Coordinates of C-alpha atoms and ligand atoms in Angstrom, one line a residue:
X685 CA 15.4 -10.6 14.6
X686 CA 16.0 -8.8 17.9
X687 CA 15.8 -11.3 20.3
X688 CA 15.3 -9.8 23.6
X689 CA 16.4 -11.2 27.3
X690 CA 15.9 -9.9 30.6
X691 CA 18.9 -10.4 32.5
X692 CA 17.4 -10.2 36.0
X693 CA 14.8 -13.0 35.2
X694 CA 16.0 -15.3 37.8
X695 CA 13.6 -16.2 40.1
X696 CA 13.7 -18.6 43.0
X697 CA 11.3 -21.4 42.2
X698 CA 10.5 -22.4 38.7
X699 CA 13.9 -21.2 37.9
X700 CA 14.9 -24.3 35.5
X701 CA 12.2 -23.7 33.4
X702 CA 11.8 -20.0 33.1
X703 CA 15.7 -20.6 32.2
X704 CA 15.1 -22.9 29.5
X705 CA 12.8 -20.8 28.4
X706 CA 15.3 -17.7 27.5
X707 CA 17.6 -20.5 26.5
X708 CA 14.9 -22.1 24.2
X709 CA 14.5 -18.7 22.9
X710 CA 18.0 -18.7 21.6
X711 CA 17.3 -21.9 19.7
X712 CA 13.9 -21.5 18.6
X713 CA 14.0 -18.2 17.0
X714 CA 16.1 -18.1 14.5
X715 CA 15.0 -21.9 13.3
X716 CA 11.4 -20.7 13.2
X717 CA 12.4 -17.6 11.2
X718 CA 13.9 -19.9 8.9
X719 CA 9.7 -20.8 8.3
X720 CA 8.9 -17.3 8.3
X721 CA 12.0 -17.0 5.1
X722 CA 8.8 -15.5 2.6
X723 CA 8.4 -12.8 5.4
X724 CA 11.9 -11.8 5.5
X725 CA 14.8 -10.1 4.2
X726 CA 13.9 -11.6 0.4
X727 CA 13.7 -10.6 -3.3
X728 CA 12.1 -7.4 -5.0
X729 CA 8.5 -7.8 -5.1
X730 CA 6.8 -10.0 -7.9
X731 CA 3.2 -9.6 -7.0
X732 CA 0.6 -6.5 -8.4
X733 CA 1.4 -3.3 -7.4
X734 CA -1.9 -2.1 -5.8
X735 CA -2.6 1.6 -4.8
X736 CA -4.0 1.8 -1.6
X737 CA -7.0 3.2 -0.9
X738 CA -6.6 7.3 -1.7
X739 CA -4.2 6.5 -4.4
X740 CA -0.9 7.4 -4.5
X741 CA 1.0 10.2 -3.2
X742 CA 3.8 10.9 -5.0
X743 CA 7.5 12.7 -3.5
X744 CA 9.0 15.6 -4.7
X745 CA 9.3 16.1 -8.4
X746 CA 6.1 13.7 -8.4
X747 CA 3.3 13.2 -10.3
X748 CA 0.2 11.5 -10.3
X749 CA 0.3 8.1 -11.4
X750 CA -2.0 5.8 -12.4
X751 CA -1.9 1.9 -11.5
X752 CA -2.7 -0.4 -13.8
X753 CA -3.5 -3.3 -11.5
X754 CA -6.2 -4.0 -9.3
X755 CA -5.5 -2.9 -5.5
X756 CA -4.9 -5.5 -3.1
X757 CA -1.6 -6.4 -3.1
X758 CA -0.9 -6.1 0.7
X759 CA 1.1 -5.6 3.4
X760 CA 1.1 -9.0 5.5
X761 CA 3.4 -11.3 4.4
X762 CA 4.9 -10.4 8.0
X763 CA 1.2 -11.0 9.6
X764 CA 2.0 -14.1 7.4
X765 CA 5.1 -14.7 9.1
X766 CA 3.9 -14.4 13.0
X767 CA 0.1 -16.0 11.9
X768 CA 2.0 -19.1 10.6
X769 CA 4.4 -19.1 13.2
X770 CA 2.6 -18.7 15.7
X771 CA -0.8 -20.3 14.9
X772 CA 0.1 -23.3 12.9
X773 CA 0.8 -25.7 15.2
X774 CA 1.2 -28.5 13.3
X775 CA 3.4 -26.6 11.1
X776 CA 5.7 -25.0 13.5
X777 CA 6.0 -28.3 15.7
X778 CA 8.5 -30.4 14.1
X779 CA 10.4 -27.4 14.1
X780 CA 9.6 -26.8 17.3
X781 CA 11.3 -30.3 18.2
X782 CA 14.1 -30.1 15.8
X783 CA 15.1 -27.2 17.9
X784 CA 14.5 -28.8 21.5
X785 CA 16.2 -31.6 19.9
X786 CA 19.1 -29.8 19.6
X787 CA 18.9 -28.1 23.0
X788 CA 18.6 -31.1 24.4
X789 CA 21.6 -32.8 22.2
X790 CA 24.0 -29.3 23.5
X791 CA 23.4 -30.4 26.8
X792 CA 23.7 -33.9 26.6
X793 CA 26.8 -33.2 25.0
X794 CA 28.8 -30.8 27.8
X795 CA 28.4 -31.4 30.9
X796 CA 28.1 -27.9 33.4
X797 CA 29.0 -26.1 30.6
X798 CA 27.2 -26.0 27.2
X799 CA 28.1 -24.3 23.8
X800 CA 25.6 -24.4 21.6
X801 CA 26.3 -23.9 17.9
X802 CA 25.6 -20.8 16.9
X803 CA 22.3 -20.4 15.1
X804 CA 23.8 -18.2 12.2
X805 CA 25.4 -21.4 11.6
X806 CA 22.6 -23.2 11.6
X807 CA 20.2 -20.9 9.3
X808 CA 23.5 -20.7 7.1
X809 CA 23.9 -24.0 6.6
X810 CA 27.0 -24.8 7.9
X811 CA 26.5 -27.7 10.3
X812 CA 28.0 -26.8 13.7
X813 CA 30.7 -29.6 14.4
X814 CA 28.9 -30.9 17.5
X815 CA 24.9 -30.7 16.3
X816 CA 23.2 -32.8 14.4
X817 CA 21.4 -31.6 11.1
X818 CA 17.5 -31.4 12.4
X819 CA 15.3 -33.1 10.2
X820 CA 13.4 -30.1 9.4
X821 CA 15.8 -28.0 8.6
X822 CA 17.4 -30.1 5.6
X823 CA 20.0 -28.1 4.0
X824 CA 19.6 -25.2 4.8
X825 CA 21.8 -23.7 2.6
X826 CA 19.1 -25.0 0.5
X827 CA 16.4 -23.1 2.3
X828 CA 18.3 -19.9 2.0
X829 CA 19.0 -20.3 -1.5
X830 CA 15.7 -20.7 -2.5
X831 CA 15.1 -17.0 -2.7
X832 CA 16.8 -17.3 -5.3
X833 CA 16.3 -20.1 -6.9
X834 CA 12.7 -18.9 -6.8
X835 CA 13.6 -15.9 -8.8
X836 CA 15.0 -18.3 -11.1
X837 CA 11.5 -19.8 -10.6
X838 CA 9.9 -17.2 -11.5
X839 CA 11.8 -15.9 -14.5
X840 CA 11.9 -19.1 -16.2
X841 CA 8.2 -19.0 -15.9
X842 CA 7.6 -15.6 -18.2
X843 CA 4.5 -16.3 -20.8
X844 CA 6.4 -16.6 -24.0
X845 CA 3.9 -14.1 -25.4
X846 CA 5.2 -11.5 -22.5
X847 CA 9.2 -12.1 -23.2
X848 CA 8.9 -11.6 -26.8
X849 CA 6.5 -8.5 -27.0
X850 CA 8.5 -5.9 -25.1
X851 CA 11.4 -4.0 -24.4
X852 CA 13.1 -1.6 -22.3
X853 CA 14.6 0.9 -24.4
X854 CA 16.6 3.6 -21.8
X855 CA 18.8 3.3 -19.3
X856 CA 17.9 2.5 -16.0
X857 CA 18.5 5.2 -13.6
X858 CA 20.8 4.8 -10.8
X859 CA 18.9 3.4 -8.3
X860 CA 17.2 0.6 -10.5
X861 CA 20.5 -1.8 -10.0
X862 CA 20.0 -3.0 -13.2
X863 CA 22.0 -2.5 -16.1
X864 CA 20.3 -1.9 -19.8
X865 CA 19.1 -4.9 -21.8
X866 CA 21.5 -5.8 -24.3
X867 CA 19.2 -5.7 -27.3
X868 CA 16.1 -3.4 -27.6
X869 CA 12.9 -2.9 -29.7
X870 CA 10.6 -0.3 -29.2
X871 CA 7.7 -2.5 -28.8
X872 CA 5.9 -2.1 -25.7
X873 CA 2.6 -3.8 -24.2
X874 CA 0.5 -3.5 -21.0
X875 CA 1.1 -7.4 -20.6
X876 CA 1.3 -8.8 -17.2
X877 CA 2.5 -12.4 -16.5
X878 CA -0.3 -14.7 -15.5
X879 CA 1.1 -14.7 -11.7
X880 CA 2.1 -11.5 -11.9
X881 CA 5.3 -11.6 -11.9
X882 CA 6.5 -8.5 -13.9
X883 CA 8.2 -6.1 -11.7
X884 CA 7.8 -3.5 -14.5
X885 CA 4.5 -2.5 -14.9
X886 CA 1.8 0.0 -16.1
X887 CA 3.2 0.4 -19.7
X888 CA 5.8 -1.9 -20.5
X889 CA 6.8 -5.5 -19.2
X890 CA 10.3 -6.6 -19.9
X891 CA 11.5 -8.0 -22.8
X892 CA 13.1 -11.5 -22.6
X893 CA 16.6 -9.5 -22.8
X894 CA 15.4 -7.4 -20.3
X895 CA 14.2 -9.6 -17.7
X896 CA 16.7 -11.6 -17.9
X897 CA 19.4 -8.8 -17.1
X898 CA 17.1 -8.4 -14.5
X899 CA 16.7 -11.6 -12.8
X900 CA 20.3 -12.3 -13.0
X901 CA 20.7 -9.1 -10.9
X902 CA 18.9 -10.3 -8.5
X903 CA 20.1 -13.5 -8.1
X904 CA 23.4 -12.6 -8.1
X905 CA 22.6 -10.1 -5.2
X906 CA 20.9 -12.7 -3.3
X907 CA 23.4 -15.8 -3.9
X908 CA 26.1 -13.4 -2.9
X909 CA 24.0 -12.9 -0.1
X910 CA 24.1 -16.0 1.4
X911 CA 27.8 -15.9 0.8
X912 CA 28.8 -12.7 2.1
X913 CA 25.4 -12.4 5.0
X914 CA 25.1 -8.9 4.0
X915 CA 21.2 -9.5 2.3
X916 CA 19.1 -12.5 2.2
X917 CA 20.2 -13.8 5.1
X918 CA 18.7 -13.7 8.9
X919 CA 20.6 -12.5 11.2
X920 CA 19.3 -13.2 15.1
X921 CA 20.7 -10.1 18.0
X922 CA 20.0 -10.0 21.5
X923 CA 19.5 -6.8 23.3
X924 CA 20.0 -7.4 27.6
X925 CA 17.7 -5.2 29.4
X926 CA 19.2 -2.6 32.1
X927 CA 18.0 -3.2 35.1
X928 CA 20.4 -5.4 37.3
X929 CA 23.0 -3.7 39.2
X930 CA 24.3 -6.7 41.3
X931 CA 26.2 -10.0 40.0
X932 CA 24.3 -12.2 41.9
X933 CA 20.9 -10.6 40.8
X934 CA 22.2 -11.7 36.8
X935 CA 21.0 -14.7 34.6
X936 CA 22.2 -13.3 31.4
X937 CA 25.3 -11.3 30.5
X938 CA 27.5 -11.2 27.1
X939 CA 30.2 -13.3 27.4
X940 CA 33.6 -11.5 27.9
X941 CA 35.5 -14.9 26.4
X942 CA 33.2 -15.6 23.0
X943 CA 32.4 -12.8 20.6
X944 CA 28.7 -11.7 20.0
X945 CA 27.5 -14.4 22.6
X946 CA 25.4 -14.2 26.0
X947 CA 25.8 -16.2 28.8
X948 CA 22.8 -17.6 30.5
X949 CA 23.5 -18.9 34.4
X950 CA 20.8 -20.3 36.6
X951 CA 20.6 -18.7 40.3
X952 CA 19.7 -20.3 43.1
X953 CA 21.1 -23.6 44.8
X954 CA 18.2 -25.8 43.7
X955 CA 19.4 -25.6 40.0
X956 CA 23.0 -24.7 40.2
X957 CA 23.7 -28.5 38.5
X958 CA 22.6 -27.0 35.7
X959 CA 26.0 -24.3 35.4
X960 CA 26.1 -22.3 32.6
X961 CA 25.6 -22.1 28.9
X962 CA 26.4 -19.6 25.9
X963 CA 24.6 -19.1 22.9
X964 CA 26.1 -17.1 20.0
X965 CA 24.4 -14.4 17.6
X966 CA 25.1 -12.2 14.9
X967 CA 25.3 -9.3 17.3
X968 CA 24.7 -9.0 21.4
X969 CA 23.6 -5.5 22.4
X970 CA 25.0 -5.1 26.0
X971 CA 22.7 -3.2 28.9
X972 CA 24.4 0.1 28.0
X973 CA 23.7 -0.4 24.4
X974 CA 21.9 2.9 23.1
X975 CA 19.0 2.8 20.8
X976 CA 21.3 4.5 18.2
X977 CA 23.5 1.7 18.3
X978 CA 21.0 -0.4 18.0
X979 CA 19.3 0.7 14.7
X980 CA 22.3 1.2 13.2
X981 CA 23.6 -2.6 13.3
X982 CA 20.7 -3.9 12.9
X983 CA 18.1 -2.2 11.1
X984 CA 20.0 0.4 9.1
X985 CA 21.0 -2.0 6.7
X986 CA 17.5 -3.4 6.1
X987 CA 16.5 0.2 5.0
X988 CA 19.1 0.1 2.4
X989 CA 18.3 -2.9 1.2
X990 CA 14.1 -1.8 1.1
X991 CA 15.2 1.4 -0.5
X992 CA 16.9 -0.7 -3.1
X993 CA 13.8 -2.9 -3.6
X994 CA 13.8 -5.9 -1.1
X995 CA 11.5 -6.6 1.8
X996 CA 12.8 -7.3 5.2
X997 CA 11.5 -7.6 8.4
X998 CA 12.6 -6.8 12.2
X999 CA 11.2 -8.8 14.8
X1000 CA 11.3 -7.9 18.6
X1001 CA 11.2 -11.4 20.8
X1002 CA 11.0 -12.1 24.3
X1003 CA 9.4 -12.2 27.5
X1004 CA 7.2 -9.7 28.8
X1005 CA 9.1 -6.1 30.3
X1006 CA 12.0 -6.9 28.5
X1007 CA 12.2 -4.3 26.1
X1008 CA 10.5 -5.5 22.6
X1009 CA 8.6 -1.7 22.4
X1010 CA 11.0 0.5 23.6
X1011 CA 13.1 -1.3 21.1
X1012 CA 10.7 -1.2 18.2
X1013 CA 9.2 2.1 18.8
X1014 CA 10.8 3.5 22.2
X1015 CA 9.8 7.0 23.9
X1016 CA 10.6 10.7 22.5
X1017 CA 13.6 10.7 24.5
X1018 CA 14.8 7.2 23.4
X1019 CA 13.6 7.0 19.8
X1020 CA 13.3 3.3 18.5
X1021 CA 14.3 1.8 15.5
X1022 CA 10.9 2.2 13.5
X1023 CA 10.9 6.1 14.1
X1024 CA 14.5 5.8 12.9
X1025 CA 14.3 3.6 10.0
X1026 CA 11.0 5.9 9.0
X1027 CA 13.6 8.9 9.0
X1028 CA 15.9 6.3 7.2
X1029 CA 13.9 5.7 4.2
X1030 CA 12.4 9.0 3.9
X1031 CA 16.1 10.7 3.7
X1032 CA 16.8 7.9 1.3
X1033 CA 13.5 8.8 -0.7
X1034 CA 14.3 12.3 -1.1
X1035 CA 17.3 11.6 -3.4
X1036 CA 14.6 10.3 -5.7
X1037 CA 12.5 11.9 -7.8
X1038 CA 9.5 9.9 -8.1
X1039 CA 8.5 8.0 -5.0
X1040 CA 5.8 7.1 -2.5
X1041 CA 5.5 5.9 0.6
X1042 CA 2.2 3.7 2.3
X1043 CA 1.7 2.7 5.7
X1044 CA 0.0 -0.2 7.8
X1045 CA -0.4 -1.3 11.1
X1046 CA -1.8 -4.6 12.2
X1047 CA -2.2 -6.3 15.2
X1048 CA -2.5 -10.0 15.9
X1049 CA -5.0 -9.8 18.9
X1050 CA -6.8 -13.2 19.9
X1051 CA -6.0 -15.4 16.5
X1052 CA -7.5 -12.4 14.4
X1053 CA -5.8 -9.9 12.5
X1054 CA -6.9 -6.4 13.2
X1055 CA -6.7 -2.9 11.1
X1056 CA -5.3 -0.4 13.5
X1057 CA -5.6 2.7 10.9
X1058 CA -9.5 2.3 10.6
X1059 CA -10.7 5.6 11.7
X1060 CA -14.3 3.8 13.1
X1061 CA -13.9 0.9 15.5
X1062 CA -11.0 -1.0 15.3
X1063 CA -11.7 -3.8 12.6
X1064 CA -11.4 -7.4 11.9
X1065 CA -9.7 -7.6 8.5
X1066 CA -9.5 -11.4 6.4
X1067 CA -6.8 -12.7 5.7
X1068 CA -6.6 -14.1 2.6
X1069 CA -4.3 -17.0 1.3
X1070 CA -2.6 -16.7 -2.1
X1071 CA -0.6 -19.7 -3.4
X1072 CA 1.5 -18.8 -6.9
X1073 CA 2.5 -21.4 -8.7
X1074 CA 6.3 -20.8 -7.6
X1075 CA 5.9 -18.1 -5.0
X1076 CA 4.3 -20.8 -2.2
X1077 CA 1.8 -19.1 -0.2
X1078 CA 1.4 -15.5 0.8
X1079 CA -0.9 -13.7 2.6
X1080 CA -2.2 -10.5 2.1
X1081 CA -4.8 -8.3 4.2
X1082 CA -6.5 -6.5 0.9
X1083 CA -8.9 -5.1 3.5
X1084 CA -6.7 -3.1 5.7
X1085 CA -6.1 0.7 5.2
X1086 CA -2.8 1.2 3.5
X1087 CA -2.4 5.2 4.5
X1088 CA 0.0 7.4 2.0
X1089 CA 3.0 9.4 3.6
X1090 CA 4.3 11.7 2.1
X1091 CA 6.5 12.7 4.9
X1092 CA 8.5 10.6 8.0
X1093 CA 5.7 12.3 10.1
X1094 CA 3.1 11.7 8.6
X1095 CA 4.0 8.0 9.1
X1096 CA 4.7 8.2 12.3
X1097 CA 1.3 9.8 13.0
X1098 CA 0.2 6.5 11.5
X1099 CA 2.5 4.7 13.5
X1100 CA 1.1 6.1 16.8
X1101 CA -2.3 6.2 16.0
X1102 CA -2.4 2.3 15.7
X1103 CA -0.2 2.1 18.6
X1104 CA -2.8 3.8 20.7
X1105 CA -5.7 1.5 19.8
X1106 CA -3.4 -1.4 20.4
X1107 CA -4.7 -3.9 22.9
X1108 CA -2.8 -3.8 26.2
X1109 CA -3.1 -5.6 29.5
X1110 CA -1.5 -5.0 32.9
X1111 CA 0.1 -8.0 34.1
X1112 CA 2.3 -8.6 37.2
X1113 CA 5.6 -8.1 35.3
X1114 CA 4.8 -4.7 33.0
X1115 CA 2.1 -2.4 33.9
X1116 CA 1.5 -1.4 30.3
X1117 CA 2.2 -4.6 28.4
X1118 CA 1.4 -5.8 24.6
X1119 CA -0.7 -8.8 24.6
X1120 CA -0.9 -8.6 20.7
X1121 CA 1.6 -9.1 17.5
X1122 CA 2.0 -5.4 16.4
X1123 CA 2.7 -5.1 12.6
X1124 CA 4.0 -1.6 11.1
X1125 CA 4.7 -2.0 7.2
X1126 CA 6.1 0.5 5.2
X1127 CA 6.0 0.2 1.6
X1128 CA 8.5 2.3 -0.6
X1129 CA 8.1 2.2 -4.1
X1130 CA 9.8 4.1 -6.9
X1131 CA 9.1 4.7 -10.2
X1132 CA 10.4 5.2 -13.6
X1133 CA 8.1 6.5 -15.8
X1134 CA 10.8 6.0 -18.9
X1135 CA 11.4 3.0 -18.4
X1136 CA 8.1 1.8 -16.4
X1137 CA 9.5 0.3 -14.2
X1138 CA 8.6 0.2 -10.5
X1139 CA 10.5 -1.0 -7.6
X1140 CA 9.4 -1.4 -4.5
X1141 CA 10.7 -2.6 -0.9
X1142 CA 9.0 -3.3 2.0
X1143 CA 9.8 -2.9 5.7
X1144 CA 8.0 -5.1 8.5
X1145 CA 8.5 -3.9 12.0
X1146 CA 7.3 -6.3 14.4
X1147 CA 6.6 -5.9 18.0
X1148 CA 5.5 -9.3 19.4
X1149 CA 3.3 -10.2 22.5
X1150 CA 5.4 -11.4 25.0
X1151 CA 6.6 -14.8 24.8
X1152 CA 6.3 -16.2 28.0
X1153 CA 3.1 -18.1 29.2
X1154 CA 0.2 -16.5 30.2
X1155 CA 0.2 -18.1 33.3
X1156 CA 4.3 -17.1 34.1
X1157 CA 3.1 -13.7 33.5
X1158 CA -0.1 -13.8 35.8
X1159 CA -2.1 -11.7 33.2
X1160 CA -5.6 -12.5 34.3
X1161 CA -7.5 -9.3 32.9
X1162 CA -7.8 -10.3 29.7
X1163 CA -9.8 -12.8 28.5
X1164 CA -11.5 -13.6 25.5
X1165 CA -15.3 -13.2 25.2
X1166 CA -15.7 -16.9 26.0
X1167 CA -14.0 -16.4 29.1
X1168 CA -10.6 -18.3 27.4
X1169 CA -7.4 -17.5 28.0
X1170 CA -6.4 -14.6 25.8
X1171 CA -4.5 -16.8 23.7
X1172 CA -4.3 -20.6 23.9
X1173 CA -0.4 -22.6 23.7
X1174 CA 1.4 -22.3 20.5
X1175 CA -0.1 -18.7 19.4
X1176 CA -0.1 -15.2 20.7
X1177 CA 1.1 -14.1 23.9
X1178 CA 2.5 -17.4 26.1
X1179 CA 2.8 -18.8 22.1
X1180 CA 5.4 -21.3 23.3
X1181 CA 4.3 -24.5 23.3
Ligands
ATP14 N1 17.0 -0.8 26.9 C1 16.2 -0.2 27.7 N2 16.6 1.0 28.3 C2 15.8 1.6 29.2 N3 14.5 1.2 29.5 C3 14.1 0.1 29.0 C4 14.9 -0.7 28.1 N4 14.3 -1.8 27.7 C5 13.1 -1.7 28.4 N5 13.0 -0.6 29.1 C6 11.9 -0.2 29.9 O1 11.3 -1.4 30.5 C7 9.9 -1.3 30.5 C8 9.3 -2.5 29.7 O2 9.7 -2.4 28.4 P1 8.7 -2.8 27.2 O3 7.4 -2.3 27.4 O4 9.4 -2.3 26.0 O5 8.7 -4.3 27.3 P2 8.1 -5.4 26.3 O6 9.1 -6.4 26.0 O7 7.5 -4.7 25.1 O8 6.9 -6.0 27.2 P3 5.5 -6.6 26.7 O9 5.8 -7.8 25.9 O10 4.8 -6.9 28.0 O11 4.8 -5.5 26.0 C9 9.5 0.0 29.8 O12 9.3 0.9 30.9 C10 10.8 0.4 29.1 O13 10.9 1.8 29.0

């Protein structure tokens, strides 16, 4: 999560609460990602592997490869991610007021100066000395582990028929992290689990042996995750906007005293009672902070980790004009991190023999998701619900164009074509400002045809609408066709509550 502040947003009147609201930021971010865990950094696929429409296109050393199962399995558990979070009110709420609680419990608690607990210490699950646990975050440690225990889940939950029929028989190559069953047959089947929930497909499924090599893997990787916060773990950065040259003119700058904290001051004599107080993250980007810099702390690793068969997400928060797109996608001059991480993967994916590479783009626009690759009029595409028995619910656009790239341009062609029919309104604050939830998915999956296997990572870049109110922002041009707001409270643009 790059959580983004603007340091210059002090103004005279209203000050307290457009304060509160960066500070709330803080809070409610990474405890709402903590809802969002299916969307995020998280284990190797389960689901079918669908090709997308035009089938697959293959890298170098490729061939053409035919899919067993049915298309569909999509691209939005991100859409899922910012639709739930933002949507579902009644859902997000008591999070919502878990996390004011504990605003409002760090500021009962100092007087002019507050330090809240960090929130990695929150999603991690080590209670900060001076908060209380919110209620709906009960152990979290618990919440974060259950990526793995899910894969635990899901491995326990293997047909019989399916464990005993097959086998993997070779070794692995190099980029499988997986080491070679223990015992083999030569068996092999077409099976697939009831859910699903065979990452090796087309013409073998695991054998018991096998899978269970497999799982372990994984769940070692992710319980050593949570350990060591290099995967399965969210991690919540701040990038401060340049743009304030004069000390007095500043309401947010990293804090010289405190590591990889900001502080947050109030200007202005009407709420100077209100002093100071410093929040903590995984990483603060300063001002001066180059886009390089950025990518490279915080997204690099997540292409590493899709390359190696997870999914993870980067989400761009904050208030209008601070920064969220030239983060997320940035100019020619000042590429961003999605051009980068496309580079990224694609150098990655060129070590490999047998790869492919799809791309989406979604937008969130007025409480409907909308395809951004359809070549006719930009389209409504359903969203579709899927509960698994031990997966919880996902949700998956089957509808929306899933465009191959066989090369980093190519998906950045993608990548700039949605962006063009994204909707944008001027408001008062930036003159060419995203009033939607952008979603740019990139799916990377490799194959093995000895062994059948497939692995496959996902990568969710996520530029969201500004977070401030629609009113704060003075963005009257858009409305919806019934003359509402272009979103209500608690979703979209102004989605604070
Ligand atoms: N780190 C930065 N360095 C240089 N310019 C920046 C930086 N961050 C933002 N800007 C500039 O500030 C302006 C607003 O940024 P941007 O459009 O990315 O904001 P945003 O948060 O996406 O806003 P909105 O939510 O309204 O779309 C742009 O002109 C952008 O180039």
């Amino acid at each position: 999560m790059l959580l983004h502040l603007n340091p210059r947003w002090a103004p005279s009147s209203g000050g307290k609460k457009r304060l509160e609201e960066q500070a709330c930021c803080a809070l409610l971010v990474p405890v709402l990602l903590l809802s969002a865990r299916d969307g995020m950094i998280s284990h190797p696929d389960f689901g079918s592997l669908g090709p997308g429409p035009g089938g697959p296109c293959l890298g170098p050393g490729g061939r053409e490869d035919d899919e067993d199962s049915p298309g569909g399995d999509s691209n939005t558990s991100l859409a899922v991610a910012a639709g739930r979070l933002l949507d579902e009110r009644e859902e997000t709420r008591p999070v919502l007021c878990a996390a004011s609680q504990r605003l409002a419990l760090g500021r009962r608690e100092g007087t002019s100066r507050v330090a809240i607990g960090p929130p990695r210490t929150a999603i991690r699950g080590r209670k900060a000395a001076s908060m209380p646990e919110a209620p709906t975050l009960a152990n979290s440690r618990d919440h974060l582990g259950g990526a793995a225990a899910l894969v635990r889940d899901v491995g326990a939950s293997m047909p019989k028929g399916l464990e005993s029929s097959t086998s993997v028989t070779t070794t692995p190559p190099a980029w499988c992290d997986r080491k070679p069953p223990e015992s083999s047959s030569s068996s092999r089947s077409n099976a697939t689990t009831s859910a699903g929930t065979s990452v090796v497909r087309r013409t073998s499924a695991p054998s018991s042996a096998g899978s269970t090599v497999l799982r372990s893997s994984w769940v070692d990787r992710l319980a050593g995750s949570s350990a060591n916060g290099v995967h399965g773990d969210v991690s919540v950065n701040v990038r401060l906007r340049p743009g304030s040259n004069s000390e007095d003119d500043r309401c947010a700058e990293p804090c010289r005293e405190l590591m990889h904290s900001v502080r947050l001051r109030q200007i202005g004599s009407r709420y100077d009672q209100l002093g100071e107080a410093q929040y903590q993250f995984d990483h603060v980007f300063p001002e001066e902070a180059s886009q390089e810099e950025v990518f490279n702390v915080t997204v690099a690793p997540i292409c590493e980790a899709v390359i190696s068969g997870y999914n993870g997400a980067v989400i761009a928060y904050g208030q209008t004009g601070s920064g969220k797109t030239h983060t997320v996608v940035g100019t020619p001059k000042f590429r961003g991190v999605a051009p980068r991480a496309i580079h990224c993967i694609f150098d990655a994916l060129a070590q490999r023999t047998l790869w492919s590479v799809d791309v989406s783009v979604l937008e969130i626009y007025n409480e409907r998701v909308r395809d951004l690759l359809n070549p006719g009029a930009v389209t409504h595409v359903d969203v579709h619900e899927v509960r698994g028995e031990h997966e919880g619910a996902s949700f998956r656009c089957p509808d929306a164009a899933r465009r191959q790239a066989c090369t980093p341009e190519e998906a950045l062609a993608a990548l700039a074509e949605g962006m063009k029919r994204r909707e944008t309104a001027r408001t008062d604050m930036n003159h060419h400002s995203s009033r939607s939830h952008l979603i740019f998915t990139l799916t990377a999956t490799q194959r093995d045809p000895e062994i059948g296997a497939t692995l496959r990572g996902r990568l969710h870049l996520v530029d969201l609408a500004g977070s401030e109110r629609l009113k704060r922002s003075m963005s009257t041009e858009f409305a919806s066709p019934r003359g509402q707001p272009l979103t209500r409270r608690g979703s979209g643009s102004g989605h604070r509550p």
